[in-house]
């Protein structure tokens, strides 16, 4: 079945969905996006994704022509129109279309696109085996807290990691891990501290990261928000990543270093379980 996609106020089959070649998202990556998970037709962690969407738009001075209720209504409608039991909703907003110029008018109408991806999000085979990752130099821009569509470097690094036989890449700046290509990175030290990089413009402020940190006390973990090195990760009791699509995903190898016994650790597995339970209870 062809998906029903939302494009600038219209619901159309995906084959008919179009935006202009002059769209600034296409020409300048002048756009932001959000991804929200759906389980049992309900939205997971929606409040966090909505708040970050507004922060990203405000940082780029792109107006949002919807109230909160209208935007929630569009999310519910795309779930209903696509009979989306489980999967992801992508919301892409660019500054809009205009003749190509670095300068842009203040009153441009943004382009707004929404599409879904069907996915059995509660059955991720990698949760059982964990991921292997390669470290790569951090080469993205300096405002990574904005969820922009400038994903070229991340995509290149993930391709390179795959070519080297790994599942993903950890991006490294001055010896410190910033993020994975599309998720936040965390370590659990041998004395049960959950170390995760502090919020700044060096990383995207993950919605799943924030939710998982709020659940850390349930597994008796003390949270330490600070930068950590590749060496610390290699020497950790556990390493895991978080994102709206993989929730809590264990990492079992970083470059050539096997983490602990090379299998997903008990704390990441417990955090995954608690996260799913807690967020499904608050899903809307
Ligand atoms: N960091 C980056 C670079 C990402 O692209 C993502 C998600 O796409 C994340 C972190 C995780 O953020 P969230 O938990 O809000 O999905």
Tab-separated table of C-alpha atoms and ligand atoms in Angstrom:
chain	number	residue	atom	x	y	z
A	1	UNK	CA	0.000	0.000	0.000
A	2	UNK	CA	1.307	3.410	-0.925
A	3	UNK	CA	1.745	5.727	2.038
A	4	UNK	CA	-0.307	8.852	2.477
A	5	UNK	CA	2.051	11.770	2.886
A	6	UNK	CA	1.306	15.287	4.155
A	7	UNK	CA	2.693	18.066	1.936
A	8	UNK	CA	1.915	21.704	2.622
A	9	UNK	CA	-1.691	21.265	3.676
A	10	UNK	CA	-2.554	18.324	1.393
A	11	UNK	CA	-2.781	14.590	1.987
A	12	UNK	CA	-1.477	12.781	-1.109
A	13	UNK	CA	-0.252	9.304	-2.093
A	14	UNK	CA	3.558	9.224	-1.785
A	15	UNK	CA	4.002	8.978	-5.600
A	16	UNK	CA	2.306	12.355	-5.968
A	17	UNK	CA	4.064	14.117	-3.088
A	18	UNK	CA	6.231	16.954	-4.381
A	19	UNK	CA	8.180	19.976	-3.184
A	20	UNK	CA	9.843	22.616	-5.339
A	21	UNK	CA	13.396	22.189	-6.693
A	22	UNK	CA	13.907	25.707	-5.311
A	23	UNK	CA	13.106	24.584	-1.805
A	24	UNK	CA	15.813	25.889	0.530
A	25	UNK	CA	15.872	22.547	2.294
A	26	UNK	CA	17.163	21.042	-0.969
A	27	UNK	CA	19.446	23.935	-1.960
A	28	UNK	CA	20.877	24.976	1.422
A	29	UNK	CA	19.872	22.275	3.943
A	30	UNK	CA	17.878	25.205	5.401
A	31	UNK	CA	15.508	22.907	7.234
A	32	UNK	CA	14.903	21.039	10.468
A	33	UNK	CA	13.134	17.809	11.300
A	34	UNK	CA	11.749	15.623	14.077
A	35	UNK	CA	11.192	11.898	14.422
A	36	UNK	CA	8.589	10.453	16.785
A	37	UNK	CA	8.123	6.756	17.504
A	38	UNK	CA	4.640	5.198	17.371
A	39	UNK	CA	3.618	2.078	19.275
A	40	UNK	CA	0.022	0.782	19.327
A	41	UNK	CA	-0.930	3.893	17.309
A	42	UNK	CA	0.293	6.151	20.130
A	43	UNK	CA	3.061	8.762	20.106
A	44	UNK	CA	6.105	8.127	22.303
A	45	UNK	CA	7.823	11.059	24.098
A	46	UNK	CA	5.820	13.545	21.981
A	47	UNK	CA	6.095	16.517	24.376
A	48	UNK	CA	9.906	16.398	24.176
A	49	UNK	CA	9.921	16.182	20.370
A	50	UNK	CA	7.484	19.105	20.096
A	51	UNK	CA	9.582	21.255	22.445
A	52	UNK	CA	12.799	20.520	20.494
A	53	UNK	CA	11.035	21.193	17.177
A	54	UNK	CA	10.131	24.670	18.439
A	55	UNK	CA	13.687	25.298	19.685
A	56	UNK	CA	15.177	24.240	16.312
A	57	UNK	CA	12.706	26.447	14.388
A	58	UNK	CA	13.339	29.409	16.655
A	59	UNK	CA	17.122	29.042	16.257
A	60	UNK	CA	16.690	29.393	12.482
A	61	UNK	CA	13.822	31.959	12.651
A	62	UNK	CA	11.478	29.661	10.712
A	63	UNK	CA	7.838	30.273	11.728
A	64	UNK	CA	5.563	27.377	12.706
A	65	UNK	CA	2.116	28.000	11.193
A	66	UNK	CA	0.324	25.606	13.577
A	67	UNK	CA	-0.905	25.628	17.147
A	68	UNK	CA	0.172	22.738	19.386
A	69	UNK	CA	-3.286	21.183	18.997
A	70	UNK	CA	-3.153	21.433	15.204
A	71	UNK	CA	0.279	19.797	15.063
A	72	UNK	CA	-0.823	17.010	17.387
A	73	UNK	CA	-3.898	16.606	15.172
A	74	UNK	CA	-1.663	16.165	12.095
A	75	UNK	CA	0.357	13.485	13.907
A	76	UNK	CA	-2.832	11.655	14.851
A	77	UNK	CA	-4.202	11.995	11.332
A	78	UNK	CA	-1.094	10.583	9.647
A	79	UNK	CA	-1.223	7.587	12.022
A	80	UNK	CA	-4.903	7.019	11.182
A	81	UNK	CA	-4.564	7.559	7.412
A	82	UNK	CA	-1.637	5.101	7.211
A	83	UNK	CA	-3.017	2.664	9.807
A	84	UNK	CA	0.341	2.955	11.521
A	85	UNK	CA	0.344	0.461	14.384
A	86	UNK	CA	4.069	0.732	14.997
A	87	UNK	CA	6.845	2.777	13.389
A	88	UNK	CA	8.095	6.317	12.976
A	89	UNK	CA	6.695	9.689	11.946
A	90	UNK	CA	9.082	12.103	10.216
A	91	UNK	CA	8.189	15.798	10.251
A	92	UNK	CA	10.413	17.866	7.928
A	93	UNK	CA	10.148	21.679	7.877
A	94	UNK	CA	12.210	23.862	5.554
A	95	UNK	CA	12.246	27.627	5.214
A	96	UNK	CA	10.354	27.196	1.932
A	97	UNK	CA	10.964	27.834	-1.763
A	98	UNK	CA	12.408	30.986	-3.349
A	99	UNK	CA	14.798	31.823	-6.167
A	100	UNK	CA	18.277	30.737	-5.128
A	101	UNK	CA	19.981	33.342	-2.986
A	102	UNK	CA	21.967	33.117	0.236
A	103	UNK	CA	19.779	35.911	1.541
A	104	UNK	CA	16.142	35.127	2.214
A	105	UNK	CA	12.999	37.125	2.929
A	106	UNK	CA	11.653	37.180	6.463
A	107	UNK	CA	8.115	36.312	5.391
A	108	UNK	CA	8.717	33.044	3.527
A	109	UNK	CA	6.099	30.305	3.903
A	110	UNK	CA	7.772	27.164	5.265
A	111	UNK	CA	7.464	23.814	3.435
A	112	UNK	CA	6.002	21.189	5.718
A	113	UNK	CA	6.164	17.487	4.958
A	114	UNK	CA	5.206	14.495	7.084
A	115	UNK	CA	5.648	10.821	6.262
A	116	UNK	CA	5.559	7.542	8.118
A	117	UNK	CA	7.739	4.435	8.221
A	118	UNK	CA	6.144	1.167	9.287
A	119	UNK	CA	8.503	-0.738	11.566
A	120	UNK	CA	8.088	-3.291	14.287
A	121	UNK	CA	9.792	-1.015	16.729
A	122	UNK	CA	9.419	-3.354	19.713
A	123	UNK	CA	11.275	-6.160	17.953
A	124	UNK	CA	14.783	-4.937	17.212
A	125	UNK	CA	17.102	-7.955	16.751
A	126	UNK	CA	20.126	-5.756	17.534
A	127	UNK	CA	18.907	-5.288	21.115
A	128	UNK	CA	19.973	-8.909	21.696
A	129	UNK	CA	23.415	-8.744	20.070
A	130	UNK	CA	24.375	-5.079	20.565
A	131	UNK	CA	26.153	-2.868	18.012
A	132	UNK	CA	29.765	-2.617	16.924
A	133	UNK	CA	31.032	0.904	16.214
A	134	UNK	CA	34.030	2.635	14.607
A	135	UNK	CA	35.351	5.953	15.882
A	136	UNK	CA	35.538	8.754	13.276
A	137	UNK	CA	36.657	12.400	13.481
A	138	UNK	CA	33.862	14.837	14.371
A	139	UNK	CA	33.357	16.854	11.202
A	140	UNK	CA	29.868	18.293	11.593
A	141	UNK	CA	29.125	21.962	12.157
A	142	UNK	CA	29.171	23.765	15.509
A	143	UNK	CA	25.420	24.050	16.168
A	144	UNK	CA	24.577	20.410	16.605
A	145	UNK	CA	21.899	21.163	19.203
A	146	UNK	CA	19.626	22.227	16.308
A	147	UNK	CA	18.002	19.215	14.669
A	148	UNK	CA	18.867	20.365	11.135
A	149	UNK	CA	18.771	18.183	8.035
A	150	UNK	CA	22.525	18.618	7.487
A	151	UNK	CA	23.037	14.878	7.736
A	152	UNK	CA	25.589	14.455	4.937
A	153	UNK	CA	28.641	14.001	7.157
A	154	UNK	CA	26.793	11.622	9.491
A	155	UNK	CA	25.614	9.582	6.527
A	156	UNK	CA	29.176	9.432	5.076
A	157	UNK	CA	30.608	8.292	8.406
A	158	UNK	CA	27.940	5.624	8.841
A	159	UNK	CA	28.705	4.325	5.331
A	160	UNK	CA	32.428	4.242	6.184
A	161	UNK	CA	31.710	2.376	9.423
A	162	UNK	CA	29.637	-0.138	7.487
A	163	UNK	CA	32.443	-0.640	4.966
A	164	UNK	CA	34.766	-1.339	7.905
A	165	UNK	CA	32.356	-3.985	9.211
A	166	UNK	CA	30.775	-1.953	12.040
A	167	UNK	CA	27.141	-1.007	12.649
A	168	UNK	CA	27.715	2.669	13.402
A	169	UNK	CA	30.323	5.377	14.069
A	170	UNK	CA	31.160	7.359	17.205
A	171	UNK	CA	32.223	10.915	16.299
A	172	UNK	CA	35.276	12.089	18.221
A	173	UNK	CA	36.458	15.649	18.919
A	174	UNK	CA	39.695	16.276	20.864
A	175	UNK	CA	39.636	12.678	22.089
A	176	UNK	CA	36.087	13.010	23.448
A	177	UNK	CA	33.032	11.280	21.976
A	178	UNK	CA	30.333	13.750	20.938
A	179	UNK	CA	27.627	11.434	19.534
A	180	UNK	CA	26.997	8.481	17.272
A	181	UNK	CA	25.796	9.325	13.732
A	182	UNK	CA	22.139	9.552	14.787
A	183	UNK	CA	22.004	8.949	18.525
A	184	UNK	CA	23.475	9.986	21.880
A	185	UNK	CA	26.223	7.917	23.488
A	186	UNK	CA	26.405	6.884	27.158
A	187	UNK	CA	28.713	4.723	29.261
A	188	UNK	CA	28.224	2.900	32.559
A	189	UNK	CA	31.419	2.864	34.615
A	190	UNK	CA	32.540	-0.140	36.614
A	191	UNK	CA	31.402	1.658	39.815
A	192	UNK	CA	27.860	2.120	38.404
A	193	UNK	CA	27.895	5.720	37.262
A	194	UNK	CA	26.014	6.613	34.116
A	195	UNK	CA	28.262	9.073	32.277
A	196	UNK	CA	26.774	11.058	29.420
A	197	UNK	CA	28.034	14.171	27.683
A	198	UNK	CA	26.657	17.423	29.150
A	199	UNK	CA	24.290	19.454	26.967
A	200	UNK	CA	25.918	22.085	24.753
A	201	UNK	CA	26.101	23.007	21.075
A	202	UNK	CA	28.402	19.978	20.565
A	203	UNK	CA	25.514	17.524	20.463
A	204	UNK	CA	21.821	17.121	19.771
A	205	UNK	CA	19.785	17.257	22.970
A	206	UNK	CA	18.233	13.809	22.630
A	207	UNK	CA	14.661	13.399	23.827
A	208	UNK	CA	15.323	9.718	24.572
A	209	UNK	CA	18.535	10.706	26.387
A	210	UNK	CA	16.568	13.002	28.723
A	211	UNK	CA	13.915	10.357	29.379
A	212	UNK	CA	16.496	7.649	30.074
A	213	UNK	CA	18.418	9.917	32.470
A	214	UNK	CA	15.209	10.522	34.412
A	215	UNK	CA	14.874	6.734	34.802
A	216	UNK	CA	18.483	6.093	35.898
A	217	UNK	CA	17.663	6.143	39.603
A	218	UNK	CA	15.375	3.154	39.094
A	219	UNK	CA	18.453	1.071	38.326
A	220	UNK	CA	20.454	2.701	41.143
A	221	UNK	CA	22.700	4.626	38.781
A	222	UNK	CA	24.229	7.955	39.617
A	223	UNK	CA	24.231	10.284	36.607
A	224	UNK	CA	27.355	12.243	35.691
A	225	UNK	CA	26.917	14.721	32.834
A	226	UNK	CA	30.370	15.372	31.397
A	227	UNK	CA	32.425	14.666	28.305
A	228	UNK	CA	34.139	11.263	28.206
A	229	UNK	CA	36.965	9.905	26.070
A	230	UNK	CA	37.159	6.970	23.676
A	231	UNK	CA	39.487	5.273	26.193
A	232	UNK	CA	36.876	5.594	28.959
A	233	UNK	CA	34.262	4.073	26.667
A	234	UNK	CA	36.542	1.160	25.775
A	235	UNK	CA	37.160	0.534	29.485
A	236	UNK	CA	33.493	0.910	30.585
A	237	UNK	CA	31.276	-1.792	32.055
A	238	UNK	CA	28.649	-0.946	29.428
A	239	UNK	CA	28.227	1.397	26.473
A	240	UNK	CA	24.865	2.214	24.925
A	241	UNK	CA	23.228	4.709	22.586
A	242	UNK	CA	19.762	6.289	22.716
A	243	UNK	CA	17.412	7.552	20.020
A	244	UNK	CA	13.706	7.795	19.227
A	245	UNK	CA	13.957	4.858	16.816
A	246	UNK	CA	16.236	2.420	18.697
A	247	UNK	CA	15.346	3.545	22.264
A	248	UNK	CA	18.261	2.078	24.302
A	249	UNK	CA	20.718	0.106	22.161
A	250	UNK	CA	23.762	-1.660	23.628
A	251	UNK	CA	27.184	-1.264	21.992
A	252	UNK	CA	29.506	-4.257	22.365
A	253	UNK	CA	32.590	-3.165	20.427
A	254	UNK	CA	34.274	0.209	19.863
A	255	UNK	CA	36.969	-0.048	17.173
A	256	UNK	CA	38.938	-3.135	18.268
A	257	UNK	CA	38.001	-2.921	21.944
A	258	UNK	CA	35.406	-5.422	23.112
A	259	UNK	CA	33.209	-3.914	25.839
A	260	UNK	CA	33.168	-6.127	28.986
A	261	UNK	CA	32.299	-9.666	27.799
A	262	UNK	CA	31.145	-8.522	24.347
A	263	UNK	CA	27.454	-9.000	25.077
A	264	UNK	CA	24.696	-6.472	25.852
A	265	UNK	CA	25.028	-5.630	29.551
A	266	UNK	CA	22.293	-5.977	32.202
A	267	UNK	CA	21.966	-2.233	32.883
A	268	UNK	CA	21.306	-1.258	29.261
A	269	UNK	CA	18.864	-4.138	28.966
A	270	UNK	CA	17.047	-3.027	32.112
A	271	UNK	CA	16.995	0.618	30.963
A	272	UNK	CA	15.491	-0.481	27.636
A	273	UNK	CA	12.798	-2.437	29.462
A	274	UNK	CA	11.986	0.424	31.863
A	275	UNK	CA	12.043	3.016	29.073
A	276	UNK	CA	9.557	1.084	26.948
A	277	UNK	CA	7.256	0.415	29.906
A	278	UNK	CA	7.376	3.977	31.221
A	279	UNK	CA	7.002	5.709	27.851
A	280	UNK	CA	4.217	3.433	26.663
A	281	UNK	CA	2.343	4.305	29.851
A	282	UNK	CA	2.649	8.013	28.974
A	283	UNK	CA	2.226	7.634	25.192
A	284	UNK	CA	-0.512	9.838	23.705
B	1	LIG	N1	22.030	12.718	18.112
B	1	LIG	C1	21.833	12.809	16.792
B	1	LIG	C2	22.911	13.371	15.920
B	1	LIG	C3	20.611	12.369	16.216
B	1	LIG	O1	20.420	12.468	14.887
B	1	LIG	C4	19.625	11.818	17.069
B	1	LIG	C5	18.357	11.351	16.517
B	1	LIG	O2	18.089	11.381	15.325
B	1	LIG	C6	19.885	11.736	18.457
B	1	LIG	C7	21.099	12.204	18.939
B	1	LIG	C8	18.867	11.160	19.425
B	1	LIG	O3	17.824	12.074	19.651
B	1	LIG	P1	16.336	11.542	20.002
B	1	LIG	O4	16.498	10.704	21.235
B	1	LIG	O5	15.573	12.776	20.251
B	1	LIG	O6	15.870	10.740	18.821
